Coordinates of C-alpha atoms and ligand atoms in Angstrom, one line a residue:
M1 CA 345.9 66.6 11.5
S2 CA 344.0 68.6 8.8
G3 CA 341.9 66.5 6.2
R4 CA 343.3 68.9 3.6
W5 CA 345.1 67.5 0.8
V6 CA 348.6 68.8 0.2
V7 CA 349.4 68.0 -3.3
G8 CA 353.1 68.0 -4.5
R9 CA 354.4 69.1 -7.9
G10 CA 357.8 67.1 -8.7
S11 CA 359.1 65.8 -11.9
W12 CA 358.1 62.1 -11.5
V13 CA 355.5 62.3 -14.3
V14 CA 358.4 62.3 -16.8
V15 CA 359.7 59.0 -15.6
A16 CA 356.4 57.3 -15.5
L17 CA 355.4 58.2 -19.0
T18 CA 358.6 56.8 -20.4
L19 CA 358.2 53.5 -18.8
A20 CA 356.4 51.3 -21.3
G21 CA 353.4 49.1 -20.5
C22 CA 352.6 50.4 -16.9
E23 CA 349.5 52.4 -15.8
H24 CA 351.0 55.1 -13.8
H25 CA 349.9 58.1 -11.4
P26 CA 350.4 61.3 -13.0
D27 CA 351.6 62.5 -9.7
P28 CA 352.0 60.1 -6.9
A29 CA 350.7 62.8 -4.4
L30 CA 347.3 62.4 -6.0
A31 CA 347.1 58.8 -4.7
Y32 CA 346.4 59.9 -1.2
A33 CA 343.2 61.8 -2.5
G34 CA 342.5 58.6 -4.5
V35 CA 342.0 55.8 -1.9
I36 CA 338.7 53.7 -1.7
P37 CA 337.2 53.9 0.8
R38 CA 337.9 57.4 1.4
L39 CA 340.8 58.0 4.2
V40 CA 339.8 59.7 7.5
S41 CA 342.5 62.1 7.0
A42 CA 345.7 62.3 4.6
A43 CA 348.3 64.8 3.7
S44 CA 350.9 64.1 1.2
G45 CA 354.1 65.9 0.8
T46 CA 356.8 66.6 -2.1
G47 CA 359.1 63.9 -1.2
R48 CA 359.3 60.4 -2.5
F49 CA 360.0 57.1 -1.6
T50 CA 360.5 54.3 -4.1
L51 CA 360.0 50.5 -3.2
T52 CA 362.9 48.4 -4.6
G53 CA 364.6 45.1 -4.4
S54 CA 366.5 45.9 -1.2
T55 CA 363.4 47.1 0.8
V56 CA 362.7 44.9 3.9
V57 CA 359.7 44.6 5.9
V58 CA 360.2 45.0 9.8
A59 CA 357.3 43.5 11.7
S60 CA 356.7 44.0 15.4
P61 CA 358.8 41.7 17.4
G62 CA 357.2 38.9 19.2
S63 CA 353.9 39.3 17.3
E64 CA 352.9 36.3 15.1
A65 CA 349.9 38.3 13.7
A66 CA 352.2 41.1 12.7
A67 CA 354.5 38.7 11.2
D68 CA 351.7 37.2 9.0
V69 CA 350.7 40.7 7.7
A70 CA 354.4 40.9 6.6
R71 CA 354.1 37.6 4.7
Y72 CA 350.8 38.9 3.5
L73 CA 352.4 42.3 2.1
A74 CA 355.4 40.4 0.5
A75 CA 353.1 38.0 -1.5
T76 CA 350.5 40.6 -2.5
F77 CA 353.4 43.1 -3.6
G78 CA 355.8 40.6 -4.7
A79 CA 354.0 39.3 -8.0
A80 CA 354.2 42.7 -9.8
T81 CA 357.3 44.0 -8.4
G82 CA 359.5 40.8 -8.3
F83 CA 360.8 42.0 -5.1
A84 CA 361.1 39.5 -2.1
L85 CA 360.5 42.1 0.6
P86 CA 361.9 39.9 3.3
P87 CA 362.0 40.4 7.0
G88 CA 364.8 42.8 7.8
P89 CA 366.1 45.1 10.6
D90 CA 364.9 48.4 11.5
S91 CA 368.5 49.6 10.3
A92 CA 367.9 48.9 7.0
A93 CA 368.2 51.7 4.5
S94 CA 364.9 51.0 2.7
T95 CA 362.1 49.7 5.2
I96 CA 358.3 49.0 5.4
V97 CA 357.7 48.9 9.2
L98 CA 354.5 47.3 10.6
A99 CA 354.4 48.3 14.2
L100 CA 351.9 47.4 16.9
G101 CA 351.2 50.3 19.3
G102 CA 350.4 53.9 18.8
A103 CA 347.3 55.5 19.4
P104 CA 344.6 53.4 21.3
A105 CA 341.9 55.8 20.2
L106 CA 342.5 54.2 16.6
G107 CA 340.6 51.3 17.9
N108 CA 340.9 47.6 16.7
E109 CA 341.2 48.6 12.9
G110 CA 342.5 51.9 12.6
Y111 CA 346.1 52.8 11.8
D112 CA 348.6 55.7 11.5
L113 CA 350.6 55.4 8.1
T114 CA 353.6 57.7 7.6
V115 CA 355.7 57.6 4.2
T116 CA 359.2 59.2 4.4
E117 CA 361.9 59.2 2.0
R118 CA 363.4 56.2 3.8
G119 CA 360.2 54.1 3.9
V120 CA 356.7 53.5 5.2
R121 CA 355.6 53.1 8.8
I122 CA 352.2 51.6 9.7
E123 CA 351.4 51.7 13.4
A124 CA 348.3 50.2 14.8
P125 CA 347.1 49.2 18.1
A126 CA 346.0 45.9 16.8
A127 CA 347.0 43.7 13.9
A128 CA 343.8 44.2 11.9
G129 CA 345.0 47.8 11.5
L130 CA 348.3 46.9 10.3
F131 CA 346.5 44.7 7.6
Y132 CA 344.2 47.8 6.7
G133 CA 347.4 50.2 6.5
V134 CA 348.8 47.4 3.8
Q135 CA 345.5 47.8 1.8
T136 CA 345.8 51.6 1.9
L137 CA 349.6 51.2 0.9
R138 CA 348.5 49.0 -2.0
Q139 CA 346.3 52.1 -3.3
L140 CA 349.3 54.5 -2.9
L141 CA 351.3 52.3 -5.2
P142 CA 350.8 52.5 -9.1
P143 CA 347.7 50.3 -10.4
A144 CA 350.5 48.0 -12.0
I145 CA 351.0 46.7 -8.4
E146 CA 347.7 44.6 -9.0
R147 CA 349.0 42.9 -11.8
P148 CA 349.6 39.1 -11.4
E149 CA 352.7 38.9 -13.2
R150 CA 356.0 41.0 -13.0
Q151 CA 355.8 44.6 -14.3
R152 CA 358.3 47.3 -15.5
A153 CA 357.5 50.1 -13.2
R154 CA 359.0 52.5 -10.7
W155 CA 357.2 51.7 -7.3
T156 CA 357.0 55.4 -6.1
I157 CA 355.0 56.5 -3.2
A158 CA 354.8 60.5 -2.3
T159 CA 355.6 61.1 1.2
G160 CA 352.9 61.8 3.6
V161 CA 351.0 61.1 6.8
I162 CA 347.5 59.2 6.8
R163 CA 345.2 58.6 9.9
D164 CA 342.4 56.1 9.1
Y165 CA 339.7 53.9 11.0
P166 CA 336.4 52.5 10.1
R167 CA 333.0 53.9 10.9
Y168 CA 331.4 50.7 11.3
A169 CA 332.8 47.5 12.7
W170 CA 330.5 45.2 10.5
R171 CA 331.4 45.6 6.9
G172 CA 330.2 42.8 4.9
A173 CA 329.2 41.3 1.8
M174 CA 327.1 38.1 1.1
L175 CA 327.6 35.4 -1.5
D176 CA 324.9 33.1 -2.5
V177 CA 326.5 29.7 -3.3
S178 CA 323.1 27.8 -3.4
R179 CA 321.6 29.4 -6.5
H180 CA 324.9 28.8 -8.3
F181 CA 327.7 27.1 -6.7
F182 CA 331.0 28.8 -6.6
G183 CA 334.2 26.8 -5.8
V184 CA 336.8 27.3 -3.1
A185 CA 339.2 29.2 -5.5
D186 CA 336.1 31.6 -6.4
V187 CA 335.4 32.0 -3.1
K188 CA 339.2 32.9 -2.2
R189 CA 339.0 35.4 -4.9
F190 CA 335.8 37.0 -3.4
I191 CA 337.5 37.2 -0.2
D192 CA 340.5 39.0 -1.9
L193 CA 338.3 41.7 -3.3
L194 CA 336.5 42.2 0.1
A195 CA 339.8 42.7 1.6
A196 CA 341.1 45.1 -0.8
Y197 CA 338.1 47.3 0.2
K198 CA 338.6 46.7 4.1
L199 CA 335.4 44.5 4.1
N200 CA 335.7 42.2 7.0
V201 CA 332.6 39.8 7.0
L202 CA 331.8 37.3 4.5
Q203 CA 328.2 36.0 4.8
L204 CA 328.1 32.5 2.8
H205 CA 324.6 31.7 2.0
L206 CA 324.9 28.0 2.0
S207 CA 321.5 26.5 1.6
D208 CA 318.4 27.4 -0.5
D209 CA 315.7 25.6 -2.5
Q210 CA 318.1 25.2 -5.2
G211 CA 321.1 23.6 -3.6
W212 CA 322.6 22.5 -0.2
R213 CA 326.3 23.4 -0.2
I214 CA 327.8 22.3 3.2
E215 CA 328.5 18.9 4.1
I216 CA 327.0 17.5 7.2
A217 CA 328.3 14.4 8.3
S218 CA 325.2 13.4 10.5
W219 CA 322.8 14.1 7.3
P220 CA 325.0 13.1 4.5
R221 CA 322.4 13.0 1.8
L222 CA 322.1 16.9 2.2
T223 CA 325.1 17.0 -0.1
E224 CA 324.9 13.9 -1.8
L225 CA 321.5 14.5 -3.2
G226 CA 320.7 18.1 -2.2
G227 CA 323.8 19.4 -3.6
L228 CA 323.3 18.2 -7.0
T229 CA 321.0 20.8 -8.5
A230 CA 321.4 24.6 -9.0
V231 CA 319.5 27.3 -10.9
G232 CA 318.8 26.2 -14.5
G233 CA 319.6 22.7 -14.0
G234 CA 323.4 23.3 -13.7
P235 CA 325.8 20.8 -11.9
G236 CA 325.6 22.2 -8.2
G237 CA 328.4 21.2 -6.0
F238 CA 329.4 21.5 -2.3
Y239 CA 332.0 22.2 0.2
T240 CA 333.4 19.5 2.2
Q241 CA 334.0 20.5 6.2
A242 CA 337.6 20.5 5.4
Q243 CA 337.1 23.0 2.4
Y244 CA 335.0 25.0 4.5
R245 CA 337.7 25.2 7.3
E246 CA 339.8 26.3 4.3
I247 CA 337.8 29.0 3.3
V248 CA 337.5 30.3 7.1
E249 CA 341.1 30.2 7.4
Y250 CA 341.9 32.2 4.3
A251 CA 339.3 34.7 5.2
R252 CA 340.8 34.8 8.9
R253 CA 344.3 35.7 7.7
R254 CA 342.3 38.6 5.9
Y255 CA 340.5 39.6 9.0
I256 CA 337.4 38.6 7.4
T257 CA 334.9 36.7 9.6
V258 CA 332.9 34.1 7.9
I259 CA 329.2 33.8 8.8
P260 CA 327.4 30.8 7.6
E261 CA 323.9 31.0 6.6
I262 CA 321.6 28.0 6.7
D263 CA 318.2 29.1 5.4
L264 CA 315.4 27.9 7.8
P265 CA 312.5 27.0 7.6
G266 CA 311.5 28.3 4.0
H267 CA 314.2 27.9 1.3
T268 CA 314.6 24.4 2.3
N269 CA 313.6 22.3 -0.9
A270 CA 317.1 20.9 -1.5
A271 CA 317.0 19.6 2.2
L272 CA 313.5 18.1 1.7
V273 CA 314.7 16.2 -1.5
A274 CA 317.5 14.8 0.5
Y275 CA 315.4 14.0 3.4
P276 CA 311.5 13.7 2.9
E277 CA 310.8 13.1 6.4
L278 CA 311.4 16.9 7.1
N279 CA 308.4 17.4 4.8
C280 CA 304.9 17.6 6.2
N281 CA 303.7 15.0 3.7
G282 CA 306.6 12.9 3.8
K283 CA 306.9 13.0 0.1
V284 CA 310.2 13.7 -1.9
P285 CA 309.6 17.1 -3.8
A286 CA 311.0 17.8 -7.2
P287 CA 314.2 19.2 -7.2
Y288 CA 313.8 23.0 -7.8
T289 CA 315.8 24.8 -10.3
G290 CA 313.6 28.1 -10.8
I291 CA 314.1 31.3 -9.2
E292 CA 310.9 31.8 -7.2
T293 CA 310.9 32.1 -3.5
G294 CA 308.6 31.1 -0.6
I295 CA 307.8 27.6 -2.2
S296 CA 309.1 25.3 0.8
S297 CA 309.1 24.8 4.4
L298 CA 310.3 22.3 7.1
C299 CA 307.4 20.7 8.9
T300 CA 308.4 22.6 12.0
R301 CA 306.4 20.8 14.6
R302 CA 308.1 17.3 13.8
P303 CA 310.6 16.2 16.4
V304 CA 312.9 15.0 13.6
V305 CA 313.1 18.6 12.2
M306 CA 314.4 19.8 15.3
Q307 CA 316.8 17.2 15.6
F308 CA 318.0 17.8 12.0
V309 CA 318.4 21.5 13.0
A310 CA 320.2 20.7 16.0
D311 CA 322.7 18.4 14.2
V312 CA 323.3 20.9 11.2
I313 CA 323.8 23.9 13.8
R314 CA 326.0 21.8 16.1
E315 CA 328.2 20.7 13.2
L316 CA 328.4 24.2 11.5
A317 CA 329.3 25.8 15.1
A318 CA 332.0 23.3 15.4
I319 CA 333.7 24.5 12.0
T320 CA 332.9 28.3 12.5
P321 CA 335.2 30.1 15.0
G322 CA 333.3 33.4 14.6
P323 CA 330.6 34.1 17.0
F324 CA 327.5 34.0 14.6
I325 CA 325.2 31.5 13.1
H326 CA 322.9 32.9 10.4
I327 CA 319.7 30.9 10.3
G328 CA 318.0 32.7 7.5
G329 CA 314.2 33.0 8.5
D330 CA 313.3 35.1 5.3
E331 CA 310.2 34.4 3.2
A332 CA 308.6 31.5 4.9
D333 CA 305.6 32.0 3.2
V334 CA 304.3 28.6 3.4
T335 CA 305.0 28.3 7.1
L336 CA 302.1 29.0 9.4
P337 CA 303.0 32.3 11.1
R338 CA 302.4 30.5 14.8
D339 CA 304.7 27.7 13.8
Y340 CA 307.3 29.9 12.4
V341 CA 307.4 32.2 15.7
A342 CA 307.6 28.9 17.6
F343 CA 310.4 27.6 15.3
I344 CA 312.7 30.4 15.5
D345 CA 312.2 30.4 19.1
S346 CA 313.5 26.9 19.4
V347 CA 316.3 27.6 16.9
Q348 CA 317.5 30.3 19.0
R349 CA 317.8 28.1 21.9
I350 CA 319.8 25.7 19.7
V351 CA 322.1 28.5 18.6
R352 CA 322.6 29.7 22.0
A353 CA 323.4 26.3 23.6
Q354 CA 326.3 26.2 21.0
G355 CA 327.8 29.4 22.4
K356 CA 326.9 31.5 19.3
T357 CA 324.7 34.1 18.4
M358 CA 321.9 34.1 16.0
I359 CA 321.3 36.3 13.1
G360 CA 318.5 36.3 11.0
W361 CA 316.9 38.0 8.2
E362 CA 314.2 40.8 9.6
E363 CA 311.5 38.7 9.6
I364 CA 312.8 36.8 12.7
A365 CA 311.5 40.1 14.7
S366 CA 308.3 38.7 14.9
A367 CA 309.5 36.0 17.1
P368 CA 310.5 36.3 20.9
I369 CA 314.3 36.9 20.0
D370 CA 316.9 37.5 22.7
P371 CA 318.5 41.1 23.0
G372 CA 321.8 41.0 21.2
T373 CA 320.5 38.9 18.3
V374 CA 321.2 40.3 15.0
V375 CA 318.3 41.3 12.5
Q376 CA 319.4 41.6 9.1
H377 CA 317.2 44.5 7.3
W378 CA 316.3 44.2 3.7
R379 CA 312.7 45.2 2.9
S380 CA 310.6 46.1 5.8
A381 CA 311.4 49.1 8.2
D382 CA 308.7 48.1 10.5
L383 CA 310.2 44.7 11.0
A384 CA 313.7 46.3 11.5
V385 CA 312.3 48.6 14.2
T386 CA 310.3 45.7 15.9
G387 CA 313.8 43.8 16.1
A388 CA 315.4 46.9 17.7
S389 CA 312.6 47.3 20.0
K390 CA 313.3 43.8 21.4
G391 CA 317.1 44.7 21.7
A392 CA 318.2 43.3 18.7
H393 CA 321.3 44.8 16.7
I394 CA 320.5 45.8 13.2
L395 CA 322.5 45.0 9.9
M396 CA 321.6 47.2 7.1
S397 CA 321.1 45.3 3.7
P398 CA 318.4 47.8 2.0
S399 CA 317.6 46.2 -1.0
P400 CA 317.1 49.3 -3.2
H401 CA 320.7 50.4 -2.4
V402 CA 323.0 47.4 -1.6
Y403 CA 321.3 44.3 -3.4
L404 CA 324.0 43.7 -5.9
D405 CA 322.0 41.1 -7.7
M406 CA 319.7 44.3 -9.0
K407 CA 320.6 45.4 -12.6
Y408 CA 322.3 48.6 -12.9
D409 CA 319.8 49.9 -15.4
S410 CA 317.3 48.4 -18.1
A411 CA 320.0 47.9 -20.3
T412 CA 321.9 45.2 -17.9
V413 CA 321.9 41.9 -19.0
L414 CA 322.6 40.1 -15.9
G415 CA 320.7 40.7 -12.5
Q416 CA 317.1 41.3 -11.5
N417 CA 315.1 44.3 -11.1
W418 CA 312.4 43.7 -8.4
A419 CA 314.0 46.3 -5.9
G420 CA 314.8 48.6 -8.7
Y421 CA 317.7 49.7 -10.9
I422 CA 320.8 50.3 -8.9
D423 CA 323.6 52.3 -10.5
V424 CA 326.6 53.3 -8.6
D425 CA 325.2 56.5 -7.2
T426 CA 322.4 54.6 -5.7
A427 CA 324.5 52.0 -3.9
Y428 CA 326.6 55.3 -2.6
A429 CA 324.4 58.1 -1.9
W430 CA 322.4 56.5 1.2
D431 CA 323.1 56.6 4.8
P432 CA 322.7 53.7 7.3
V433 CA 321.5 55.9 10.0
T434 CA 319.1 58.1 8.1
R435 CA 317.7 55.1 6.2
I436 CA 315.1 54.3 9.0
P437 CA 314.6 57.3 10.9
A438 CA 313.1 55.3 13.8
L439 CA 316.4 53.5 14.5
G440 CA 319.0 55.0 16.9
A441 CA 322.4 55.2 15.4
D442 CA 323.8 53.1 18.1
Q443 CA 321.1 50.3 17.0
V444 CA 322.9 50.0 13.6
L445 CA 325.6 47.5 13.6
G446 CA 326.8 47.9 10.2
I447 CA 326.3 47.1 6.3
V448 CA 326.1 43.9 4.5
A449 CA 325.7 43.9 0.6
P450 CA 324.3 40.7 -0.7
L451 CA 325.1 39.1 -4.1
W452 CA 322.3 36.5 -4.9
T453 CA 323.2 34.4 -7.8
E454 CA 319.9 33.6 -9.8
T455 CA 321.4 35.0 -12.8
V456 CA 325.3 34.6 -12.3
S457 CA 327.1 31.5 -12.4
T458 CA 330.8 32.5 -12.9
M459 CA 333.2 34.9 -11.1
K460 CA 333.4 37.1 -14.2
E461 CA 329.4 37.5 -14.1
A462 CA 329.6 37.9 -10.5
E463 CA 332.5 40.6 -10.4
Y464 CA 330.4 42.5 -13.3
L465 CA 327.7 42.9 -10.6
L466 CA 329.8 43.7 -7.8
F467 CA 332.1 46.4 -9.1
P468 CA 332.1 49.1 -8.9
R469 CA 329.0 48.9 -6.5
L470 CA 330.9 47.3 -3.9
A471 CA 333.5 49.6 -3.6
A472 CA 330.8 52.4 -3.2
I473 CA 329.4 50.4 -0.4
A474 CA 332.6 49.8 1.1
E475 CA 333.0 53.5 1.5
V476 CA 329.4 53.9 3.0
A477 CA 330.6 51.4 5.7
W478 CA 334.0 52.7 6.4
S479 CA 334.4 56.4 5.7
P480 CA 332.9 59.3 8.0
A481 CA 329.5 60.2 6.7
D482 CA 330.4 63.9 6.4
A483 CA 333.3 63.1 4.4
R484 CA 331.4 61.5 1.6
E485 CA 330.0 63.3 -1.5
W486 CA 328.9 61.9 -4.4
N487 CA 330.4 64.1 -7.1
E488 CA 333.8 63.7 -5.4
F489 CA 333.4 59.9 -5.3
S490 CA 332.7 59.6 -8.8
E491 CA 335.7 61.5 -9.9
R492 CA 337.8 59.4 -7.4
L493 CA 336.2 56.2 -8.8
G494 CA 336.8 57.3 -12.3
R495 CA 340.5 57.4 -11.6
H496 CA 340.2 54.2 -9.7
G497 CA 339.1 52.4 -12.9
A498 CA 342.5 51.4 -14.1
R499 CA 343.2 49.9 -10.7
M500 CA 339.8 47.7 -10.9
S501 CA 341.1 46.8 -14.4
A502 CA 344.6 45.8 -13.1
M503 CA 342.8 43.6 -10.3
G504 CA 341.3 41.8 -13.4
I505 CA 337.7 43.0 -12.6
G506 CA 335.5 43.3 -15.5
F507 CA 333.6 46.1 -14.0
Y508 CA 330.2 47.9 -15.2
R509 CA 331.5 51.1 -16.7
S510 CA 328.7 53.1 -15.4
P511 CA 327.7 56.3 -17.6
R512 CA 327.5 58.5 -14.6
I513 CA 331.4 58.1 -13.7
P514 CA 334.2 60.0 -15.8
W515 CA 336.3 57.1 -16.3
R516 CA 339.9 58.1 -17.0
D517 CA 340.9 54.9 -18.5
A518 CA 340.4 53.2 -21.6
P519 CA 337.6 50.6 -21.7
S520 CA 339.1 47.1 -21.5
H521 CA 336.1 44.8 -21.4
T522 CA 332.5 44.7 -22.3
Q523 CA 329.3 43.4 -20.5
P524 CA 329.0 39.6 -20.0
A525 CA 326.4 37.9 -21.8
S526 CA 323.7 36.1 -19.7
A527 CA 323.3 32.3 -19.9
G528 CA 319.6 33.1 -18.4
P529 CA 318.5 31.5 -15.2
Ligands
LIG601 C1 316.1 38.1 0.9 O1 316.2 38.7 0.0 N1 315.1 37.2 0.8 C2 316.6 38.2 2.1

C-alpha cells in the first residue's frame, strides 16, 4: 500500500457548515492525514460512510475480547451520537465489523481498517489491534464525537484503507500520585487519555517522601499515617487494594498494563513516619511536604526492613496481574553506595520470588541486576549503557524531552525547569534510538513520559502539562521514525486542537503550533507547591 494521501473532493463540506454547534472536518478525507499518532499508511477515497442509528457492530464470533471492544466502541461513540450501536449481523445494511484474523505480520497491536460506503471493517490478529483500530476510527469521525453529550452532527467518514502498527511495544506515561494524590476517577480519566493516543502502559508512582498511596494490609499505618500528607500540606489520600484492582481492570479493558512503583530505598519519608523502626535512628521523622529529593532512606541493613519490603512486594504482586514491579531506586542520596547495591540485589530476589520482573530507575544499573531487568533512563546515559551491558532492557524517559512536569517556557505558571523548558517541538523532535548512541536499537524497549506532580494537584492542571506534549510523545513511540517530521506534525496538531477541546482537555496553546480552532481556555493558575 502506498503511504500517499489520496484526498477526495466531495460536497460534504456544505452539509457540515449548515449544522449548528458542531466542529466539522472541512473534508472527511483529510481526517486520514490528521490522525495522531501518525498512521503507518493510509489512503482515502471519494466515497462516504455515515454512522447512523441503524449501524450495528459485528464482533468476531466466539471472542469475548472482541465483544468487549464492541461494547467499548458502543459506549465511546454512544454519548455524542445517541446511537445504541448494538451487536448485529454481518448482513445488516450498515456495519462496523471487528474481525480477528488478517495479516499475522501486523503483530499483537496492529490492524487493518477499511471504510466502504456500507461500513467499517477493522481486522487484526489480536484484540488489542481491534481496540487501536477503534481509536483511529474515533479520529476519522468529526471532533464532536468526543463530546460527552448528544450532538447534532452528521457522522460521516471518507472511504479508505489504513494499515497501522506500533514501532514500540512499550508506550507509557507515569502519574505521580504521591506528591499530590489523584483519586480513582482522575486515574480513569488519565487512562482514557492514554488509550486515545494508543499508549499501553500506566506507571503509577505510588509512594514517595510526601505520601504512601496504596493499602498494604500487613503494614496498615503506611496508609493510615503515611497517606495523610501531600506537597504543600494538602489532604493526601490512598487507594484501597479494591480500588487499585478497579484501576487495573479499567486499564486492562483499554489494553493498558498498570506498573506499580514503590520507591526504595530513598523517597521513603512517608513510610518512615508510619514505621520509625525502618529508620536507622528509630525516630519518627517529621512528615515531609516540600519538594526536595534525596532526603530519606530505609535502614537497608535491618532485617525488619527486608521483611517490610518482602511484605509490600508480595501484596503488590498479588493485586498486579502485569509482569512488572517497579522498585524506584532513584536518588538514594543518603544511602551508602555499598548498602544501596546490596539492597537492590536483595530486592531483586524478592521481586523474582514473586514471579515478577523488576524495573528500576537507571541508578539500579550500579547493582548486580539480572539480564532482562528493566532499567528506566531519565538522566544519565552512562548508567543506561551500564544497565544495557548487564543485559537489561532500557526504557527511555529522558528528562529534557519527556518530563511532563517541566514548564513549556519561562511564562508557564505550573511545572519546574531543572531539566529545561520543554515545548512541543522538544517533546517531539528526538529519537529513542539516537538519543544514546552507545545503545543498540534492540536494547530500547520503548518510552515512558512521567508526570511528577509537585506543582499540580488537579486533573485540569495535570492535563495542561500533559497536552499537547503527550500526543507528540505518543507519536514518537508509535509511528515509524522516518514518517515523523516536525513541520508536518505541527500542522497536524494544529488541526487536532478542536478535537482536544472536544475531549475537554485544557491544553497548552503553544505558539509554535498553527492552531486552527478558537481558544477556549487559558493557563491554569498555580496554587504553588
Ligand atoms: C527521577 O526523576 N527522580 C526518576
